[in-house]
XYZ file of C-alpha atoms in Angstrom:
652
model
C 6.371 -9.228 27.981
C 9.811 -7.549 27.133
C 11.720 -8.655 30.678
C 9.765 -12.554 29.255
C 11.138 -11.535 25.478
C 14.746 -10.423 27.363
C 15.197 -13.729 28.947
C 14.113 -16.477 25.724
C 15.932 -14.660 23.752
C 19.035 -14.601 25.731
C 18.213 -18.273 26.966
C 17.660 -19.462 23.064
C 21.235 -18.080 22.561
C 23.319 -19.984 25.070
C 23.116 -22.993 23.203
C 25.582 -24.642 22.262
C 26.679 -24.225 19.332
C 27.053 -28.866 18.716
C 23.189 -28.541 19.496
C 22.181 -26.212 17.965
C 24.071 -27.088 14.287
C 22.778 -30.938 15.255
C 19.090 -29.760 15.090
C 20.274 -27.469 11.716
C 21.136 -30.467 10.373
C 18.613 -31.988 11.466
C 16.193 -30.802 9.679
C 18.207 -30.589 5.818
C 17.803 -33.789 6.409
C 14.788 -34.818 5.265
C 15.184 -32.145 2.101
C 17.329 -33.794 -0.207
C 20.046 -36.015 -0.889
C 23.049 -36.270 1.113
C 26.139 -37.917 0.524
C 29.355 -37.872 1.657
C 33.248 -38.077 0.440
C 32.922 -35.744 -1.499
C 35.221 -32.453 -3.391
C 33.271 -30.095 -3.859
C 36.378 -26.776 -5.412
C 33.874 -23.090 -5.774
C 35.016 -21.164 -8.243
C 35.076 -17.032 -7.111
C 36.933 -16.773 -11.077
C 34.553 -16.575 -13.639
C 37.393 -18.190 -16.417
C 39.044 -20.415 -13.690
C 35.368 -21.690 -13.521
C 34.823 -22.082 -17.427
C 37.943 -23.602 -18.010
C 37.413 -26.438 -16.065
C 33.932 -27.048 -17.293
C 35.620 -27.195 -20.327
C 38.516 -29.298 -19.185
C 36.017 -31.995 -18.012
C 33.596 -31.862 -20.998
C 37.163 -32.888 -23.358
C 37.908 -35.906 -20.256
C 34.347 -36.892 -20.514
C 34.097 -41.052 -21.913
C 30.157 -41.106 -20.628
C 27.664 -38.624 -20.903
C 28.378 -34.954 -20.900
C 24.761 -32.793 -19.861
C 25.079 -29.230 -19.667
C 21.216 -27.242 -18.997
C 21.548 -23.781 -19.227
C 19.833 -20.542 -18.574
C 20.707 -18.303 -20.848
C 23.014 -19.756 -23.581
C 24.505 -16.664 -26.234
C 25.732 -17.264 -29.614
C 29.136 -15.685 -28.787
C 32.676 -16.534 -29.160
C 32.203 -18.907 -25.427
C 28.620 -19.975 -26.501
C 30.259 -21.052 -29.183
C 33.366 -23.020 -27.743
C 30.992 -24.519 -25.554
C 28.683 -25.721 -27.372
C 31.514 -26.933 -30.445
C 32.885 -29.466 -27.151
C 29.760 -30.558 -27.225
C 30.157 -31.550 -30.513
C 33.796 -33.156 -30.330
C 32.672 -34.731 -26.924
C 29.440 -36.623 -28.624
C 31.367 -37.768 -31.518
C 33.986 -39.383 -29.437
C 31.250 -41.450 -28.392
C 29.064 -39.618 -25.153
C 25.844 -39.195 -24.975
C 25.691 -35.427 -25.326
C 22.589 -32.878 -24.058
C 22.061 -29.180 -24.660
C 18.952 -27.922 -22.592
C 18.644 -24.393 -22.158
C 15.429 -22.178 -21.525
C 13.526 -19.783 -23.832
C 13.117 -17.505 -20.999
C 16.542 -16.650 -21.547
C 16.811 -17.008 -24.969
C 13.281 -15.416 -26.398
C 14.529 -15.473 -30.032
C 15.500 -19.529 -30.151
C 19.479 -20.543 -30.372
C 18.574 -22.053 -33.343
C 22.030 -21.338 -36.001
C 24.027 -22.100 -32.101
C 22.566 -25.093 -31.561
C 21.812 -26.392 -35.515
C 25.540 -28.269 -35.938
C 24.935 -29.843 -32.387
C 21.898 -31.564 -33.706
C 22.824 -32.184 -36.846
C 25.882 -34.956 -34.963
C 22.877 -36.889 -32.773
C 22.774 -34.714 -29.865
C 19.672 -33.770 -28.141
C 18.400 -29.973 -27.563
C 15.956 -29.773 -25.113
C 14.308 -25.618 -25.531
C 12.634 -25.940 -22.159
C 9.194 -24.192 -22.335
C 9.312 -21.662 -25.864
C 7.600 -18.490 -24.279
C 5.984 -17.183 -26.859
C 3.719 -20.690 -26.916
C 3.618 -20.229 -23.540
C 2.108 -17.018 -23.164
C -0.491 -18.758 -25.619
C -1.621 -21.479 -23.563
C -1.454 -20.333 -20.530
C -3.866 -17.083 -21.711
C -6.050 -19.862 -23.017
C -6.449 -22.022 -20.635
C -7.736 -19.533 -18.342
C -4.480 -18.305 -16.795
C -3.286 -21.456 -15.114
C 0.009 -21.110 -13.464
C 1.081 -24.288 -14.163
C 1.006 -23.067 -17.701
C 2.522 -19.525 -16.847
C 5.656 -18.134 -18.501
C 6.647 -17.126 -15.941
C 7.794 -20.677 -14.905
C 10.847 -20.948 -15.979
C 13.798 -23.775 -15.462
C 17.066 -21.215 -13.457
C 19.314 -24.318 -13.169
C 22.488 -24.392 -13.556
C 23.799 -27.483 -14.283
C 26.770 -29.803 -16.118
C 27.194 -33.151 -14.937
C 30.460 -34.969 -16.997
C 29.909 -38.678 -16.783
C 29.098 -40.225 -12.600
C 31.213 -39.125 -10.481
C 31.416 -34.453 -11.309
C 29.494 -31.511 -11.380
C 29.096 -27.584 -11.861
C 27.081 -26.315 -10.095
C 25.917 -22.535 -9.771
C 25.537 -18.523 -10.778
C 27.477 -18.966 -14.538
C 25.522 -18.786 -17.827
C 27.353 -19.660 -21.219
C 27.742 -15.939 -23.109
C 31.417 -14.011 -22.875
C 30.187 -11.199 -20.200
C 29.035 -14.374 -17.719
C 32.987 -15.935 -18.841
C 35.722 -13.911 -17.065
C 38.829 -12.037 -19.516
C 41.877 -14.974 -19.223
C 39.186 -17.443 -20.878
C 38.420 -14.961 -23.252
C 35.302 -12.935 -22.517
C 34.167 -10.059 -20.979
C 33.926 -10.488 -17.246
C 31.106 -8.037 -16.889
C 28.948 -9.932 -14.162
C 30.743 -11.287 -11.237
C 29.705 -14.107 -9.513
C 30.512 -18.181 -8.066
C 29.798 -21.921 -10.121
C 31.131 -24.468 -7.796
C 32.548 -28.568 -9.213
C 32.304 -31.230 -7.045
C 33.737 -35.072 -7.276
C 31.798 -37.607 -5.620
C 28.042 -39.414 -4.821
C 26.632 -36.076 -5.085
C 26.926 -35.735 -8.962
C 24.590 -38.027 -9.004
C 22.713 -36.100 -6.823
C 22.856 -33.500 -9.152
C 21.487 -35.818 -12.060
C 18.778 -36.628 -9.668
C 17.603 -32.805 -10.149
C 18.591 -31.886 -13.914
C 16.196 -35.316 -14.346
C 13.485 -33.283 -12.213
C 14.068 -30.852 -15.086
C 12.807 -32.557 -18.050
C 10.462 -35.034 -16.858
C 9.223 -33.636 -12.496
C 7.618 -36.376 -10.739
C 5.963 -35.280 -6.899
C 7.247 -38.169 -4.913
C 10.888 -38.300 -5.873
C 12.142 -36.480 -2.332
C 10.165 -39.955 -0.273
C 7.997 -39.779 1.739
C 9.812 -38.324 4.993
C 9.479 -34.743 2.817
C 5.959 -35.622 1.739
C 5.220 -36.330 5.889
C 7.460 -33.146 6.830
C 5.501 -31.081 4.863
C 1.905 -32.477 5.723
C 2.815 -32.103 9.830
C 3.780 -27.723 8.530
C 0.412 -28.062 7.498
C -0.944 -29.230 10.661
C 1.044 -27.875 12.782
C 0.109 -24.303 11.104
C -3.832 -24.743 11.056
C -3.226 -25.960 14.525
C -1.564 -23.031 15.255
C -3.851 -20.298 13.913
C -6.719 -22.607 15.734
C -4.687 -22.058 18.996
C -4.443 -17.893 18.317
C -8.207 -17.856 17.611
C -8.979 -19.764 21.107
C -6.289 -18.043 23.144
C -7.678 -14.600 21.134
C -10.926 -15.478 22.637
C -10.287 -16.170 26.158
C -7.592 -13.651 26.497
C -10.707 -11.706 25.190
C -13.205 -12.944 27.955
C -10.700 -13.001 30.485
C -9.382 -9.111 30.306
C -13.722 -7.845 30.202
C -14.504 -10.259 33.380
C -11.219 -8.827 35.081
C -12.695 -4.863 33.367
C -15.802 -5.607 34.735
C -14.914 -6.601 38.561
C -11.644 -3.691 39.151
C -13.100 -1.842 36.789
C -9.346 -0.562 34.762
C -7.251 -2.265 32.593
C -4.317 -4.937 33.493
C -1.684 -3.542 35.328
C 0.538 -6.240 35.740
C 0.910 -7.996 32.798
C 5.523 -7.791 32.995
C 4.901 -9.351 36.420
C 2.374 -12.232 35.060
C 4.531 -13.262 32.051
C 7.773 -13.384 34.868
C 5.967 -15.792 36.495
C 4.643 -17.903 34.061
C 8.018 -17.720 32.715
C 10.153 -18.743 36.347
C 7.003 -21.772 36.196
C 8.131 -23.185 33.803
C 12.173 -23.341 34.529
C 11.587 -24.477 37.350
C 9.208 -27.680 35.907
C 12.181 -28.449 33.443
C 14.697 -27.529 36.807
C 13.501 -30.604 38.482
C 12.557 -32.251 35.281
C 16.347 -32.308 34.784
C 17.454 -33.052 38.310
C 15.243 -36.622 37.748
C 16.821 -37.284 35.139
C 19.785 -37.565 37.210
C 18.902 -39.464 39.780
C 17.556 -41.727 38.581
C 20.539 -42.040 35.926
C 22.288 -42.542 39.159
C 19.604 -44.984 41.012
C 20.017 -47.090 37.459
C 23.089 -47.027 37.107
C 24.092 -47.549 41.271
C 21.608 -50.298 41.049
C 23.913 -52.300 37.857
C 26.254 -53.071 40.359
C 29.914 -54.696 38.880
C 29.448 -58.587 38.756
C 32.838 -58.449 40.652
C 30.853 -57.206 44.364
C 28.313 -59.919 43.451
C 30.923 -62.837 42.986
C 32.641 -60.906 46.153
C 30.431 -62.088 48.427
C 29.477 -65.444 47.003
C 33.150 -66.244 47.574
C 33.710 -65.404 51.140
C 30.015 -67.686 51.631
C 32.269 -70.715 48.921
C 35.111 -69.926 51.456
C 33.470 -69.967 54.517
C 31.092 -73.182 53.898
C 34.634 -75.233 52.906
C 37.104 -73.699 54.371
C 38.424 -73.820 57.915
C 40.339 -72.767 60.910
C 43.487 -71.638 59.920
C 43.713 -72.509 56.080
C 40.280 -70.161 56.056
C 41.077 -66.820 57.868
C 43.979 -66.458 54.993
C 41.189 -67.156 52.797
C 39.654 -64.819 54.446
C 42.306 -61.805 55.317
C 43.432 -62.725 51.234
C 40.317 -61.039 50.284
C 39.820 -58.675 52.617
C 42.955 -57.769 51.552
C 42.319 -57.104 47.805
C 38.905 -55.339 49.157
C 40.668 -52.802 50.902
C 42.911 -52.040 47.652
C 40.169 -51.597 45.419
C 38.015 -49.709 47.804
C 41.187 -47.185 47.777
C 41.500 -47.725 44.406
C 37.306 -46.814 44.023
C 37.969 -43.820 46.561
C 41.378 -42.061 44.712
C 39.345 -42.400 40.987
C 36.526 -40.381 42.481
C 38.567 -37.528 43.331
C 40.399 -37.735 39.663
C 38.791 -34.501 37.993
C 36.746 -35.436 34.685
C 34.502 -38.124 36.623
C 32.186 -37.375 33.724
C 33.830 -37.257 31.310
C 34.869 -41.030 30.771
C 33.309 -42.037 27.299
C 34.921 -45.157 25.995
C 32.691 -47.752 26.281
C 34.683 -50.037 27.149
C 35.694 -48.806 30.155
C 32.198 -48.928 31.110
C 32.302 -51.439 34.806
C 35.033 -49.368 35.541
C 33.243 -45.639 35.523
C 30.371 -46.729 36.900
C 32.824 -48.295 39.527
C 34.187 -45.294 39.813
C 31.112 -43.523 40.468
C 29.815 -44.778 42.714
C 31.707 -46.617 44.965
C 32.173 -43.284 46.266
C 29.402 -43.507 48.368
C 30.619 -46.572 50.353
C 31.589 -46.562 53.535
C 35.314 -46.060 53.878
C 35.553 -47.748 57.364
C 37.192 -51.514 58.190
C 34.061 -53.867 57.871
C 35.323 -57.449 55.872
C 34.300 -58.273 52.676
C 30.487 -59.539 53.692
C 29.605 -56.240 55.591
C 30.774 -54.103 52.509
C 29.126 -55.731 50.286
C 25.486 -55.724 52.059
C 25.730 -51.698 51.860
C 25.535 -52.299 47.918
C 22.217 -52.070 46.950
C 20.434 -55.124 45.549
C 21.001 -56.389 42.232
C 18.980 -57.051 39.327
C 21.373 -59.608 38.512
C 19.904 -61.662 42.210
C 16.965 -63.591 42.015
C 14.967 -63.216 44.678
C 15.903 -66.553 46.915
C 19.641 -64.401 47.014
C 21.024 -66.369 44.125
C 22.676 -65.120 41.202
C 21.711 -65.179 38.102
C 22.915 -66.005 34.809
C 24.177 -62.145 34.274
C 24.107 -60.373 31.226
C 26.586 -60.472 28.078
C 29.420 -57.994 28.779
C 28.497 -56.899 25.535
C 25.179 -55.690 26.391
C 26.194 -54.440 30.153
C 28.671 -52.138 28.680
C 26.083 -50.549 26.090
C 23.690 -49.614 28.356
C 26.180 -48.622 30.815
C 27.503 -46.770 28.320
C 24.310 -44.712 27.198
C 22.766 -44.568 30.615
C 26.998 -43.224 31.667
C 26.342 -40.908 28.086
C 22.515 -39.992 29.366
C 24.271 -38.561 32.618
C 27.665 -37.001 30.947
C 24.589 -34.545 28.722
C 22.619 -33.558 31.231
C 24.743 -32.603 33.661
C 27.443 -31.023 31.163
C 24.325 -28.543 29.343
C 24.262 -26.145 32.180
C 28.202 -25.742 31.514
C 28.102 -26.011 27.886
C 25.508 -22.986 28.092
C 27.949 -20.230 30.323
C 31.088 -21.227 27.895
C 28.741 -20.368 25.248
C 27.436 -17.357 27.182
C 31.304 -16.565 27.489
C 32.944 -17.165 23.987
C 29.500 -15.036 22.571
C 30.816 -12.241 24.368
C 34.034 -12.365 22.949
C 34.461 -10.693 19.353
C 35.884 -11.849 16.660
C 38.188 -10.334 13.888
C 36.222 -10.839 10.711
C 39.037 -12.982 9.572
C 38.625 -15.124 11.741
C 36.194 -17.895 12.113
C 33.658 -18.976 14.466
C 35.319 -20.478 18.027
C 34.042 -23.071 18.269
C 33.758 -24.555 14.024
C 36.468 -25.797 14.651
C 35.854 -27.757 17.490
C 32.524 -28.820 16.003
C 34.083 -30.259 12.850
C 36.933 -31.863 13.911
C 35.154 -35.478 14.401
C 32.709 -34.537 11.547
C 33.427 -35.765 8.325
C 31.842 -33.652 5.499
C 28.421 -33.074 4.371
C 27.694 -32.365 0.990
C 23.544 -31.787 0.006
C 21.591 -31.210 -3.454
C 18.155 -29.040 -2.576
C 16.448 -27.709 -4.934
C 12.738 -25.992 -5.635
C 10.215 -26.866 -8.449
C 6.422 -25.078 -7.853
C 5.149 -27.116 -10.086
C 4.988 -29.815 -6.889
C 5.345 -27.248 -4.163
C 8.770 -28.118 -3.184
C 10.292 -25.425 -1.549
C 13.146 -26.653 -0.063
C 15.795 -24.273 -0.419
C 13.704 -21.410 0.826
C 12.984 -23.610 3.630
C 16.578 -24.657 4.293
C 17.983 -20.845 3.933
C 15.046 -19.944 6.451
C 15.806 -23.182 8.993
C 19.882 -21.833 8.752
C 19.250 -17.504 9.065
C 17.098 -18.643 12.064
C 18.623 -21.286 14.273
C 22.041 -20.195 13.075
C 25.337 -19.221 15.796
C 27.210 -16.991 15.876
C 27.179 -14.744 11.689
C 25.516 -15.304 8.596
C 27.045 -13.752 5.135
C 25.157 -13.615 1.814
C 25.418 -12.500 -1.531
C 22.196 -11.793 -3.484
C 22.199 -9.897 -6.732
C 18.966 -8.151 -5.023
C 17.144 -8.947 -2.164
C 12.956 -9.844 -1.812
C 12.814 -12.467 0.512
C 9.433 -14.490 1.011
C 8.170 -13.505 4.277
C 9.449 -16.247 7.107
C 12.901 -15.439 5.209
C 12.663 -11.776 6.121
C 11.555 -12.700 9.978
C 13.450 -15.273 10.214
C 17.102 -12.294 9.121
C 15.053 -10.448 11.348
C 15.278 -12.146 13.938
C 18.674 -13.062 13.902
C 19.645 -9.440 13.740
C 18.174 -8.959 17.200
C 19.760 -11.957 18.853
C 22.830 -10.773 18.178
C 23.532 -12.653 14.876
C 26.093 -10.201 12.798
C 23.948 -10.585 9.271
C 25.187 -8.997 6.720
C 23.766 -8.747 3.509
C 26.130 -8.316 -0.104
C 23.909 -7.106 -3.370
C 24.470 -4.436 -6.580
C 24.033 -0.392 -6.184
C 22.514 1.702 -8.515
C 24.539 0.475 -11.196
C 26.315 -3.224 -10.422
C 22.433 -4.729 -10.363
C 20.656 -6.546 -13.763
C 18.187 -5.312 -13.975
C 18.915 -2.557 -13.042
C 14.851 -1.536 -11.768
C 15.520 -4.585 -9.133
C 17.994 -1.320 -6.485
C 15.225 0.190 -6.427
C 12.318 -2.143 -5.249
C 14.653 -3.729 -3.289
C 15.189 -0.648 -1.820
C 12.213 -0.448 -0.382
C 11.931 -2.881 2.605
C 15.938 -1.703 3.496
C 14.897 0.435 6.107
C 13.312 -2.307 7.932
C 16.267 -4.716 7.856
C 18.144 -1.919 8.698
C 16.649 -0.754 12.199
C 16.414 -4.374 12.717
C 20.707 -4.059 12.990
C 21.541 -6.472 9.382
C 23.929 -4.325 8.074
C 23.466 -4.019 4.361
C 26.444 -3.884 1.603
C 25.908 -2.276 -1.837
C 28.879 -3.664 -4.555
C 30.845 -1.013 -6.001
C 33.378 -2.896 -8.120
C 33.620 -2.704 -11.876
C 31.393 -6.286 -12.461
C 27.635 -6.631 -11.808
C 27.072 -8.043 -9.352
C 25.618 -12.357 -10.037
C 27.454 -14.849 -7.182
C 24.317 -16.229 -5.409
C 26.632 -17.890 -2.082
C 25.746 -17.549 1.514
C 27.503 -18.579 4.793
C 27.088 -19.451 8.141
C 29.406 -20.116 11.375
C 32.341 -20.601 9.113
C 31.240 -24.335 8.386
C 27.453 -23.946 5.773
C 28.090 -22.740 2.482
C 25.721 -22.544 -0.611
C 25.970 -22.302 -4.301
C 23.845 -21.972 -6.844
C 21.139 -20.284 -8.813
C 18.504 -19.266 -5.919
C 18.340 -15.040 -6.168
C 16.591 -13.740 -2.635
C 13.984 -12.793 -4.278
C 10.345 -12.908 -5.887
C 10.812 -14.266 -8.619
C 13.083 -17.224 -8.316
C 10.445 -18.772 -5.978
C 8.358 -19.404 -8.933
C 11.720 -20.889 -11.017
C 13.014 -23.908 -11.294
C 16.879 -23.555 -8.905
C 19.246 -25.436 -7.440
C 21.799 -25.527 -4.878
C 24.868 -27.438 -3.782
C 25.041 -26.853 0.120
C 28.313 -28.159 1.793
C 28.751 -28.627 5.546
C 32.944 -28.033 5.530
C 35.441 -25.826 7.322
C 37.612 -25.267 4.708
C 35.349 -24.768 2.036
C 33.556 -22.087 3.653
C 37.142 -20.592 5.121
C 37.368 -19.732 0.749
C 33.754 -18.209 0.507
C 34.373 -15.862 3.858
C 37.590 -15.280 2.191
C 35.871 -14.113 -1.134
C 32.829 -12.194 0.291
C 35.421 -10.037 2.596
C 37.583 -9.189 -0.982
C 33.940 -8.365 -2.184
C 33.302 -5.930 0.977
C 36.053 -4.251 -0.059
C 34.968 -3.281 -3.054
C 31.540 -1.697 -1.692
C 29.837 0.350 0.566
C 28.059 -0.163 3.685
C 24.271 1.603 4.025
C 23.596 3.537 6.319
C 20.700 4.135 8.073
C 21.470 7.803 8.827
C 22.203 8.482 4.994
C 18.932 5.675 3.974
C 16.994 7.899 5.728
C 17.814 11.153 3.646
C 17.282 9.649 0.573
C 15.668 12.516 -2.450
C 11.264 12.092 -2.501
C 12.194 10.829 -6.104
C 13.949 8.007 -4.330
C 11.415 7.312 -2.421
C 9.133 7.658 -4.981
C 10.755 5.274 -7.465
C 11.301 2.574 -4.595
C 7.295 2.024 -3.713
C 7.108 2.191 -8.074
C 8.732 -0.223 -8.969
C 8.337 -2.863 -5.879
C 4.983 -2.179 -6.820
C 5.546 -3.272 -10.196
C 6.604 -6.090 -9.321
C 4.096 -6.956 -7.490
C 2.146 -6.109 -10.581
C 3.662 -7.453 -12.410
C 4.069 -11.400 -10.564
C 0.164 -11.596 -9.935
C -0.853 -10.996 -13.552
C 1.298 -14.063 -14.497
C 0.690 -15.444 -11.492
C -2.483 -15.649 -11.848
C -4.235 -18.011 -9.307
C -0.500 -19.145 -7.420
C -0.631 -19.576 -3.719
C 1.040 -21.349 -0.968
C 1.557 -19.943 1.799
C 5.636 -21.709 2.273
C 6.359 -18.879 -0.251
C 3.867 -15.861 1.102
C 6.297 -12.736 -0.047
C 8.334 -9.536 1.595
C 5.106 -8.100 4.483
C 4.379 -4.906 3.615
C 2.956 -5.624 0.299
C 0.496 -3.519 -1.719
């Protein structure tokens, strides 16, 4: 079995970059709104982010909607509210939505002036009221006090928006803008159609609608449930079948099976040969179809010869025939030269469909000095010819070009796939520096327009688009995935995806806070409980040792795809309302990678040898707080159960 797994791993790792990312994007397309033509600006400096948001509020003409988890009554909070009041006095539709879990005592004094001027102030789920309702209503998780709004969204007019990890307060703003700069965070701004998609997420916080993603998303959810149940049934049947086969073999031979490895290799080889035969069949089918769709010129050549034999006589007929023969010979020599030219299968222009098909299959014709009539008979019969030998009305030239281009493209892809896999294997073996992008990234985005997607999750109606998107990207990424998160207690799916990606050679790096730069501090101890499993699999873990507390929530994959938002890779983010803005672009990904490497200069890598030598006290505290987090989750979400967000493996 080990040989089988190695061969399967090699085969999967050699999947071409473009094919891999086309598959990823098709999986992500049903999870959230996608749009093009956006300008995305990441802010790694919190002071610059606040100045940009304040400038946008100052220039607003229609609306200003601000949604945050924490809004403190300090210099930055008061300055933000003052700008909202000014925007409302200019005639803008102004609204402030803050979560009462991050502001337990309320913000009556801070938002008093905003209420007096007529603006909307929405406290999201008052904490103490939700606690009482939770216990009175029988511990229904939909009324749990732990169900919080962790989104940070700012909407300005209809074409500008901001989202990320920044709350409103002195601790979250840099010193250049009047804050203390306690937290190291990342925010982003977007101008374009994606702002309207952020507005949908904003409205979802106030009035969640389970049908907002359309039938494609729910079809996918239903498909996942059906696939899971079918898989469970198959596993049960296979388990019973294998057990019976094992008992029969054991009864016949009196000993256990000894050739499990060779038997599994035979099954794998049989599957590979089947795929190879299918590929050859596809190539032969495409070749036969293209050869049967011969150019109309050859039919016209034979038709012209027949007409010339009937209508012309004597010397005039000989002159005509000689002219046609010379033309056919010159055409044949041109076709032969075209067949010998390199890059034959790389012709993709639909306008050259007729020439390409002629040059592709004319080499099989005899190059003897036969006349035009014999040369025409050498070609296979065309579908344009009826049973009586007369020429039917041909297809339109546009339709014929489209058919030939489609068949040529299918043949090109089928014949080019083995070469792409070999090329991919060679590139994966070439080491690249951290400052260099993935080699195939620039080529992939050269002819693709940047794509922006807004992802959100809301446990009220079991929508976990962010978790599912991260799972798809992690398990299918090509070369590297760099994650920045304050702490890590991922779901079981994400945990397995990280381990599998690291084992197949992907550069998986996890940057989190240390015991001095993690808030809350006990989450560092809880995360350490699963650190050893990640290190054994090959995941590189770094602890941020800078002067700030790590609060950024970013992901950058293969130098092409980036995510900035409010989702922590932990337990509570699976119970909260979150939002992420994902962008497929080389420049934004390069900016994210540069900031990640800049943070690594202030970080220390966690070594497996050092982690094993930690004291018994640290081992005990890790176990204690890990179980404490799950105990707290069981209390606040007593009746919650969902297989899509089953939590970290190893939980008691």
